[in-house]
Amino acid sequence: MEAPLHPTQALFSIFTDPRRVFDTIPRRTMALLPVGLALVGNVTLWIWYYQTVDFAWLQERLIAQNANLGDDVSRQAAQSILTRGSLLTMSVASALIAIPLLVAVLAGYLLVAGKLLGQGRSYRQWFGFAAWGTAPTLLLLPVMALQILLARSNQIAPEALNPLSLNYLLFNVGDASPWYGLLNSLNLTSLWSIALLAIGLRRWTGRSWGVAIGAALLPFAATYAAWALKIVVGG
């Protein structure tokens, strides 16, 4: 039997030999490293972004996106609310809450899916599984940092930090489109994460590739299908 990987070794192996990482998760507290790196990386990135961006330009852009802020009184009220500090606080708070929450929800789904597939592991193990299965999202951090570093000006929108989104790569819809948010949230690392989750599920459950891929894809497909339906119905 192969020796279990140390978490720092797993950080590299998840991209080169993911099966070894999934074999190690049941024997170690493995979730802390990827979740911790995601939290620290996102907080650092948003602090840097809001210290770098042309804030007057960003503030005006955010106000212009809201059609209800046409009169001067509404605009002044929005300016008093949309300060550098408030936007930074919201971005940091969103990262600190959303990252562990999304991993926790995915782990809950995997716990149920695992039981249905005959794999009765604990929630703690599935939490580690989810944390490492979504590790490709860590690659967004250096990519986003490069976008800030190499930008031709400091007028860069938050969504422009991610050049791996399907909107940036394929669709190029503008921010006036109701599909803008959905297409910007879909990116190549999400597809990579689905592939890793499928590899892990096949490793843990022994089921076929079809079953493993279907189980890995289901929560993502359901989320984006519901989002798309909301856009269609709302539009």
Coordinates of C-alpha atoms in Angstrom, one line a residue:
M1 CA 0.0 0.0 0.0
E2 CA 1.3 3.5 -0.9
A3 CA 2.1 5.8 2.0
P4 CA -0.5 8.5 2.5
L5 CA 0.3 11.9 1.1
H6 CA 1.1 14.9 3.3
P7 CA -1.3 17.8 2.6
T8 CA 1.5 19.8 0.9
Q9 CA 2.3 16.9 -1.3
A10 CA -1.3 16.5 -2.1
L11 CA -1.5 20.1 -3.3
F12 CA 0.7 19.1 -6.3
S13 CA -0.6 15.6 -6.7
I14 CA -4.2 16.7 -7.1
F15 CA -3.2 18.0 -10.5
T16 CA -0.9 15.1 -11.5
D17 CA -2.1 12.0 -9.7
P18 CA -5.5 12.7 -8.1
R19 CA -6.2 9.1 -7.3
R20 CA -3.5 9.2 -4.6
V21 CA -5.0 12.3 -3.0
F22 CA -8.5 10.7 -2.8
D23 CA -6.9 7.6 -1.3
T24 CA -5.3 9.7 1.4
I25 CA -8.3 11.8 2.4
P26 CA -9.9 9.1 4.6
R27 CA -6.7 8.9 6.7
R28 CA -5.9 12.6 7.3
T29 CA -7.5 15.9 8.0
M30 CA -7.0 17.0 4.4
A31 CA -9.5 19.8 3.9
L32 CA -7.7 22.6 5.8
L33 CA -5.0 23.3 3.2
P34 CA -7.1 23.9 0.0
V35 CA -9.9 25.8 1.9
G36 CA -7.3 27.8 3.8
L37 CA -5.4 28.8 0.7
A38 CA -8.7 29.8 -1.0
L39 CA -9.6 32.0 1.9
V40 CA -6.3 33.7 2.3
G41 CA -5.8 34.0 -1.5
N42 CA -9.2 35.6 -2.1
V43 CA -8.9 38.0 0.8
T44 CA -5.4 39.1 -0.3
L45 CA -6.5 39.5 -3.9
W46 CA -9.6 41.7 -3.1
I47 CA -7.5 43.9 -0.8
W48 CA -5.0 44.4 -3.6
Y49 CA -7.7 45.0 -6.2
Y50 CA -9.5 47.7 -4.2
Q51 CA -6.2 49.4 -3.4
T52 CA -5.3 49.4 -7.1
V53 CA -8.5 50.0 -9.1
D54 CA -9.5 53.5 -10.2
F55 CA -12.3 53.7 -7.6
A56 CA -14.1 56.7 -8.9
W57 CA -14.4 54.9 -12.3
L58 CA -15.6 51.7 -10.6
Q59 CA -18.1 53.5 -8.5
E60 CA -19.6 55.3 -11.5
R61 CA -19.7 52.0 -13.4
L62 CA -21.6 50.3 -10.6
I63 CA -24.1 53.2 -10.4
A64 CA -24.6 53.3 -14.1
Q65 CA -25.5 49.6 -14.1
N66 CA -28.5 50.4 -11.9
A67 CA -31.3 52.0 -13.9
N68 CA -33.1 53.0 -10.7
L69 CA -30.4 55.5 -9.8
G70 CA -31.2 58.2 -12.5
D71 CA -31.7 61.2 -10.3
D72 CA -29.0 63.1 -8.4
V73 CA -30.3 62.3 -5.0
S74 CA -30.3 58.6 -5.6
R75 CA -26.8 58.8 -7.1
Q76 CA -25.5 60.7 -4.1
A77 CA -27.0 58.2 -1.8
A78 CA -25.4 55.3 -3.8
Q79 CA -22.0 57.0 -3.7
S80 CA -22.2 57.3 0.1
I81 CA -23.0 53.6 0.3
L82 CA -20.6 52.3 -2.4
T83 CA -17.4 53.4 -0.8
R84 CA -14.1 51.6 -1.2
G85 CA -14.3 50.3 2.3
S86 CA -17.8 49.0 2.0
L87 CA -17.1 47.2 -1.3
L88 CA -13.9 45.7 0.1
T89 CA -15.8 44.5 3.2
M90 CA -18.5 42.9 1.1
S91 CA -16.0 41.2 -1.1
V92 CA -14.0 39.8 1.7
A93 CA -17.0 38.8 3.7
S94 CA -18.5 37.0 0.7
A95 CA -15.3 35.1 0.2
L96 CA -15.0 34.1 3.9
I97 CA -18.6 32.9 3.9
A98 CA -19.1 31.5 0.4
I99 CA -16.0 29.4 0.1
P100 CA -16.5 27.1 3.2
L101 CA -20.2 27.2 2.7
L102 CA -20.0 25.9 -0.9
V103 CA -17.6 23.2 0.1
A104 CA -19.9 22.3 3.0
V105 CA -23.0 22.1 0.8
L106 CA -21.1 20.0 -1.8
A107 CA -19.9 17.7 0.9
G108 CA -23.5 17.3 2.1
Y109 CA -24.6 16.3 -1.4
L110 CA -21.7 13.9 -1.7
L111 CA -22.6 12.3 1.6
V112 CA -26.1 11.5 0.3
A113 CA -24.9 10.5 -3.2
G114 CA -22.2 8.3 -1.6
K115 CA -24.8 6.5 0.5
L116 CA -27.0 5.9 -2.6
L117 CA -23.9 4.5 -4.3
G118 CA -23.1 2.2 -1.4
Q119 CA -20.3 4.3 0.1
G120 CA -21.0 5.1 3.7
R121 CA -18.1 7.4 4.6
S122 CA -18.4 10.2 7.2
Y123 CA -19.3 13.8 6.4
R124 CA -15.7 14.9 7.5
Q125 CA -14.3 12.6 4.8
W126 CA -16.7 13.9 2.2
F127 CA -15.8 17.5 3.2
G128 CA -12.1 16.7 2.5
F129 CA -13.2 15.1 -0.7
A130 CA -15.1 18.2 -1.8
A131 CA -12.3 20.5 -0.8
W132 CA -9.7 18.7 -2.8
G133 CA -12.1 18.0 -5.7
T134 CA -12.6 21.7 -6.2
A135 CA -8.9 22.6 -5.8
P136 CA -8.6 23.7 -9.5
T137 CA -10.4 26.9 -8.5
L138 CA -7.1 27.8 -6.7
L139 CA -5.6 28.3 -10.1
L140 CA -7.9 31.3 -10.6
L141 CA -6.0 33.2 -7.9
P142 CA -2.6 33.6 -9.8
V143 CA -4.5 34.2 -13.0
M144 CA -6.5 37.0 -11.4
A145 CA -3.4 38.5 -9.9
L146 CA -1.8 38.6 -13.3
Q147 CA -4.8 40.4 -14.7
I148 CA -4.3 43.2 -12.1
L149 CA -0.5 43.2 -12.5
L150 CA -0.5 43.3 -16.3
A151 CA -3.6 45.6 -16.8
R152 CA -2.9 48.5 -19.1
S153 CA -4.8 50.8 -16.8
N154 CA -6.3 50.7 -13.3
Q155 CA -9.8 50.7 -14.8
I156 CA -10.5 47.0 -14.5
A157 CA -13.9 45.6 -13.6
P158 CA -14.1 42.8 -11.0
E159 CA -15.5 40.3 -13.5
A160 CA -12.6 41.1 -15.9
L161 CA -10.2 39.5 -13.5
N162 CA -11.2 36.1 -14.7
P163 CA -10.1 35.4 -18.2
L164 CA -11.0 31.7 -17.8
S165 CA -14.8 32.3 -17.8
L166 CA -16.8 30.9 -20.7
N167 CA -18.1 34.4 -21.3
Y168 CA -14.6 35.8 -21.8
L169 CA -13.5 32.8 -23.9
L170 CA -16.6 32.1 -26.0
F171 CA -19.7 34.3 -25.6
N172 CA -18.6 37.9 -24.9
V173 CA -22.0 39.1 -23.8
G174 CA -22.1 42.6 -22.2
D175 CA -23.1 43.4 -18.7
A176 CA -26.5 44.5 -19.9
S177 CA -27.4 40.9 -20.7
P178 CA -29.3 38.9 -18.1
W179 CA -26.9 36.0 -18.9
Y180 CA -23.8 38.0 -18.0
G181 CA -23.5 36.8 -14.4
L182 CA -24.2 33.1 -15.2
L183 CA -21.7 33.0 -18.1
N184 CA -19.0 34.8 -16.0
S185 CA -19.4 32.3 -13.2
L186 CA -18.8 29.3 -15.6
N187 CA -15.1 28.8 -16.1
L188 CA -12.6 26.2 -17.1
T189 CA -11.6 25.4 -13.5
S190 CA -15.3 24.3 -12.9
L191 CA -15.0 21.7 -15.6
W192 CA -11.7 20.5 -14.2
S193 CA -13.3 20.2 -10.8
I194 CA -16.2 18.1 -12.2
A195 CA -13.6 15.8 -13.8
L196 CA -11.7 15.5 -10.5
L197 CA -14.9 14.8 -8.5
A198 CA -15.7 12.1 -11.0
I199 CA -12.3 10.5 -10.7
G200 CA -12.7 10.5 -6.9
L201 CA -16.2 9.1 -6.9
R202 CA -15.1 6.3 -9.2
R203 CA -12.2 5.6 -6.8
W204 CA -14.3 5.6 -3.7
T205 CA -17.4 3.9 -4.9
G206 CA -16.0 1.5 -7.6
R207 CA -18.9 2.5 -9.9
S208 CA -18.7 3.0 -13.7
W209 CA -17.4 6.1 -15.3
G210 CA -20.9 7.0 -16.4
V211 CA -22.3 6.8 -12.9
A212 CA -19.3 8.7 -11.4
I213 CA -19.5 11.5 -14.0
G214 CA -23.2 11.8 -13.6
A215 CA -23.0 12.1 -9.9
A216 CA -20.2 14.7 -10.1
L217 CA -22.0 16.7 -12.7
L218 CA -25.5 16.7 -11.1
P219 CA -25.0 19.5 -8.5
F220 CA -23.4 21.8 -11.0
A221 CA -25.9 21.1 -13.7
A222 CA -28.9 21.5 -11.3
T223 CA -27.5 24.9 -10.0
Y224 CA -26.9 26.4 -13.5
A225 CA -30.2 25.0 -14.9
A226 CA -32.1 26.7 -12.0
W227 CA -30.2 29.9 -12.7
A228 CA -30.9 29.7 -16.4
L229 CA -34.6 29.0 -15.7
K230 CA -34.8 32.0 -13.5
I231 CA -33.3 34.2 -16.2
V232 CA -35.7 32.9 -18.8
V233 CA -38.8 33.2 -16.6
G234 CA -37.6 36.6 -15.3
G235 CA -36.8 37.8 -18.9

